[in-house]
Short mmCIF file of C-alpha atoms and ligand atoms in Angstrom, two decimals:
data_model
loop_
_atom_site.label_atom_id
_atom_site.label_comp_id
_atom_site.label_asym_id
_atom_site.label_seq_id
_atom_site.Cartn_x
_atom_site.Cartn_y
_atom_site.Cartn_z
CA MET A 1 6.20 -22.18 -1.05
CA ILE A 2 3.65 -19.64 -0.39
CA LYS A 3 1.27 -20.04 2.58
CA GLN A 4 -1.89 -18.26 2.46
CA GLU A 5 -2.16 -15.93 5.06
CA ILE A 6 -5.31 -13.79 4.61
CA PRO A 7 -7.85 -15.79 2.37
CA LYS A 8 -9.07 -14.25 -0.47
CA SER A 9 -12.63 -13.85 0.98
CA VAL A 10 -12.05 -12.77 4.09
CA LEU A 11 -9.56 -9.87 1.82
CA LYS A 12 -12.76 -9.47 -1.37
CA LYS A 13 -14.78 -7.88 2.15
CA ARG A 14 -12.69 -6.03 3.61
CA VAL A 15 -11.42 -4.14 1.07
CA LYS A 16 -14.99 -3.66 -0.44
CA GLU A 17 -15.78 -2.31 3.19
CA ILE A 18 -13.55 0.00 2.77
CA ALA A 19 -14.31 1.63 -0.76
CA GLU A 20 -17.72 1.51 1.47
CA ARG A 21 -16.21 4.00 3.83
CA ILE A 22 -14.55 6.29 0.98
CA THR A 23 -17.99 6.83 -0.83
CA ARG A 24 -19.72 8.23 2.39
CA ASP A 25 -16.72 9.95 3.00
CA TYR A 26 -16.60 11.91 -0.36
CA GLN A 27 -20.00 12.22 -1.20
CA GLY A 28 -20.03 14.54 -3.60
CA GLU A 29 -16.68 15.74 -4.01
CA SER A 30 -13.95 14.59 -6.40
CA VAL A 31 -11.28 12.22 -5.42
CA THR A 32 -7.77 11.82 -6.96
CA LEU A 33 -6.21 8.39 -6.07
CA VAL A 34 -2.92 7.88 -6.44
CA CYS A 35 -1.55 4.28 -6.66
CA ILE A 36 1.82 3.55 -5.94
CA LEU A 37 4.06 1.00 -7.53
CA LYS A 38 4.26 -1.34 -8.20
CA GLY A 39 2.85 -3.20 -4.78
CA GLY A 40 -0.41 -1.16 -5.24
CA ILE A 41 -1.53 -2.38 -8.31
CA TYR A 42 -4.24 -4.57 -7.13
CA PHE A 43 -5.44 -3.43 -3.63
CA PHE A 44 -5.79 -0.02 -6.01
CA ALA A 45 -7.35 -1.82 -8.84
CA ASP A 46 -9.96 -3.24 -6.52
CA LEU A 47 -10.51 -0.66 -4.97
CA SER A 48 -10.93 1.61 -7.10
CA ARG A 49 -13.72 -0.56 -8.84
CA GLN A 50 -15.83 -0.19 -6.03
CA ILE A 51 -15.66 3.47 -4.99
CA ASN A 52 -19.30 4.80 -6.11
CA LEU A 53 -18.49 8.73 -6.88
CA GLU A 54 -19.47 9.89 -10.20
CA ASP A 55 -15.63 11.94 -10.04
CA VAL A 56 -12.58 9.72 -9.17
CA ARG A 57 -9.90 10.39 -11.12
CA LEU A 58 -6.67 7.68 -11.34
CA ASP A 59 -2.91 8.51 -11.05
CA PHE A 60 0.19 6.27 -10.12
CA MET A 61 3.81 6.87 -8.76
CA CYS A 62 6.54 4.40 -8.95
CA VAL A 63 8.75 5.33 -5.61
CA SER A 64 10.83 3.43 -3.40
CA SER A 65 13.26 3.37 0.14
CA TYR A 66 13.99 0.01 0.17
CA GLN A 67 17.12 -2.06 -1.07
CA ASP A 68 16.43 -5.87 -0.82
CA THR A 69 14.82 -5.84 2.26
CA GLU A 70 16.60 -3.06 3.58
CA THR A 71 15.11 0.12 4.57
CA THR A 72 17.19 2.98 3.10
CA GLY A 73 15.36 5.87 4.57
CA LYS A 74 15.45 7.83 0.94
CA LEU A 75 12.75 8.05 -1.70
CA ASP A 76 13.30 7.44 -5.18
CA ILE A 77 10.46 8.48 -7.54
CA ARG A 78 11.15 6.59 -10.48
CA LEU A 79 7.67 7.82 -11.69
CA ASP A 80 5.59 10.89 -10.58
CA LEU A 81 2.00 12.17 -10.93
CA SER A 82 0.81 12.71 -14.38
CA GLU A 83 -1.39 15.54 -13.13
CA PRO A 84 -1.10 18.56 -10.79
CA ILE A 85 -2.99 17.70 -7.22
CA THR A 86 -3.56 21.55 -6.04
CA GLY A 87 -6.69 21.58 -4.52
CA LYS A 88 -7.43 17.94 -5.33
CA ASN A 89 -8.29 15.83 -2.81
CA VAL A 90 -6.09 12.97 -2.96
CA ILE A 91 -6.30 9.15 -1.54
CA VAL A 92 -3.15 8.02 -1.77
CA VAL A 93 -2.81 3.66 -2.55
CA GLU A 94 -0.49 1.72 -0.62
CA ASP A 95 0.43 -2.05 -0.09
CA ILE A 96 1.86 -1.92 3.16
CA ILE A 97 2.90 0.76 5.99
CA ASP A 98 6.36 -0.82 7.52
CA THR A 99 8.69 1.15 9.15
CA GLY A 100 6.50 3.89 7.58
CA THR A 101 9.56 5.94 6.16
CA THR A 102 8.74 5.47 2.65
CA LEU A 103 5.39 7.27 3.42
CA ALA A 104 6.07 10.27 5.19
CA TYR A 105 8.49 11.06 2.35
CA LEU A 106 6.00 10.92 -0.14
CA MET A 107 3.24 12.57 1.70
CA ASP A 108 5.09 15.05 2.94
CA TYR A 109 6.45 15.20 -0.95
CA LEU A 110 2.49 15.82 -1.87
CA MET A 111 1.37 17.75 0.50
CA SER A 112 4.30 20.36 -0.10
CA GLN A 113 2.13 20.74 -3.75
CA SER A 114 -1.01 21.87 -1.82
CA PRO A 115 -3.50 19.52 -2.30
CA LYS A 116 -7.37 20.41 -0.86
CA SER A 117 -7.00 16.59 1.65
CA LEU A 118 -4.35 14.16 1.53
CA LYS A 119 -5.79 10.73 2.98
CA LEU A 120 -3.18 7.94 3.24
CA CYS A 121 -5.12 4.22 2.76
CA VAL A 122 -3.07 0.70 2.93
CA LEU A 123 -3.97 -2.53 2.45
CA LEU A 124 -1.80 -3.47 6.08
CA ASP A 125 -0.61 -1.93 9.13
CA LYS A 126 2.86 -3.47 10.38
CA ARG A 127 2.24 -1.07 13.42
CA ALA A 128 4.43 -2.96 15.64
CA ARG A 129 7.60 -1.31 13.05
CA ARG A 130 6.41 2.07 12.65
CA VAL A 131 9.68 4.41 13.21
CA THR A 132 7.32 7.54 11.87
CA GLU A 133 4.27 9.46 13.06
CA THR A 134 2.74 8.69 9.64
CA LYS A 135 -1.50 9.26 9.75
CA VAL A 136 -2.89 5.84 8.27
CA ASN A 137 -6.61 7.03 7.29
CA TYR A 138 -7.88 3.98 5.66
CA VAL A 139 -6.45 0.48 7.28
CA GLY A 140 -7.57 -3.03 6.04
CA PHE A 141 -5.37 -5.18 8.51
CA GLU A 142 -3.31 -5.35 10.76
CA ILE A 143 -0.60 -7.36 10.94
CA ASP A 144 2.28 -8.83 12.34
CA ASP A 145 5.49 -8.69 11.97
CA LYS A 146 6.40 -10.92 9.46
CA PHE A 147 7.38 -10.44 6.07
CA VAL A 148 4.20 -10.81 3.34
CA VAL A 149 3.58 -10.95 -0.30
CA GLY A 150 1.01 -11.36 -2.50
CA TYR A 151 -1.72 -9.57 -3.77
CA GLY A 152 1.06 -7.11 -5.72
CA MET A 153 3.92 -7.60 -2.99
CA ASP A 154 7.12 -8.72 -3.58
CA TYR A 155 9.91 -10.54 -2.63
CA ASN A 156 12.40 -9.30 -4.93
CA GLN A 157 10.23 -8.69 -7.45
CA GLN A 158 8.46 -12.03 -7.02
CA TYR A 159 5.38 -13.60 -6.17
CA ARG A 160 3.60 -10.69 -6.71
CA THR A 161 0.25 -12.22 -8.91
CA TYR A 162 0.17 -14.80 -5.53
CA PRO A 163 -3.82 -14.35 -5.37
CA THR A 164 -4.26 -12.98 -2.21
CA VAL A 165 -1.52 -12.23 1.50
CA GLY A 166 0.51 -15.03 1.58
CA VAL A 167 3.82 -15.55 4.04
CA LEU A 168 7.03 -17.57 2.53
CA GLU A 169 7.50 -20.86 3.78
CA GLU A 170 11.03 -21.90 3.83
CA SER A 171 11.28 -24.34 1.81
CA GLY A 172 14.98 -24.19 1.18
CA PRO A 173 18.06 -22.00 1.11
CA GLN A 174 16.86 -19.82 -1.77
CA HIS A 175 13.55 -19.14 0.30
CA LYS A 176 15.34 -18.08 3.33
CA ILE A 177 14.45 -14.68 4.55
CA LYS A 178 14.54 -12.47 7.34
CA ASN A 179 12.14 -9.63 7.96
CA PRO A 180 13.08 -5.90 6.63
CA GLY A 181 16.05 -5.25 9.49
CA GLU A 182 16.60 -8.00 11.46
CA LYS A 183 19.74 -8.72 11.67
P1 LIG B 201 8.09 1.50 5.00
O1 LIG B 201 9.44 2.37 4.30
O2 LIG B 201 9.09 0.83 6.22
O3 LIG B 201 7.04 1.75 5.60
O4 LIG B 201 8.44 0.80 3.85
C1 LIG B 201 7.21 0.47 2.83
C2 LIG B 201 7.52 -0.46 1.85
O5 LIG B 201 7.84 -1.38 1.96
C3 LIG B 201 6.38 -1.21 1.42
O6 LIG B 201 5.72 -0.17 0.44
C4 LIG B 201 6.96 -2.04 0.23
O7 LIG B 201 7.67 -2.15 -0.65
C5 LIG B 201 8.19 -2.20 1.15
N1 LIG B 201 7.57 -3.87 2.29
C6 LIG B 201 7.30 -3.32 3.75
N2 LIG B 201 7.43 -4.85 4.55
C7 LIG B 201 6.76 -5.80 3.50
C8 LIG B 201 6.52 -6.96 3.20
O8 LIG B 201 6.08 -7.69 4.08
N3 LIG B 201 6.34 -7.32 2.29
C9 LIG B 201 6.77 -6.85 0.76
N4 LIG B 201 6.76 -5.49 0.61
C10 LIG B 201 7.20 -4.93 1.99
MG1 LIG B 202 5.59 -0.44 -1.19
#
C-alpha cells in the first residue's frame, strides 16, 4: 500500500514554478536538460515541457550508486550522454538527492567535459542525510528522512508509476522497508 505524500496538485504547481524559474534564468540561451534515469523520468517529462525557451535539448543518462537501499558510494554509468556537452548550458534533472554521493560523482564527471555551465535540479531533497557538499540549484521540496516511491522513484524497481510522491505503508513483511543506511 502506498500513502500519498505530496498531493498531485501541489506537485504539479511546484514543477511549473521550477520550469518558470529556469525559463527566466536561461533567457536568450540554449539549454541541455539531462534526465537521470530511471527515477527522473516523470519529473523530467513534466518539467521540460513547461520550460519556455527556443532551444531546449534533451539527453539521458542512467547511473547508479545504489544496491537495494544501501549506498555503495560508486558511480556506475549504464547509459552515457548521446551528444557532447562541451560549451553547453547543462541542467541535470534528478528525482531525489539523499546522501548526495551519486550526484557528487556525476557532477564531477560532467564538469570534466567542460560545459559552459552546469546546474542541478532535483525534485526532492532529503537534506538531513547529506554527506557530500553537492550544490543543488533548483529544489522542488525538502523532505524528511523517509523512503519515498512513485513519480519515477522505486523500491527495488517497483512503484515507479504511482502518479505522485508517496511512502510505502507497512502492510506485511514484503513491504517492511527501512531507510537507506539504517541498521
Ligand atoms: P544518494 O547518492 O544517496 O544521494 O542517492 C541518490 C539516489 O538514491 C537517488 O537518485 C535515488 O535513485 C535513490 N534514493 C535515495 N533516496 C530514495 C528514496 O527515498 N526513494 C527512492 N529512491 C531513493
Ligand atoms: Mg536516482
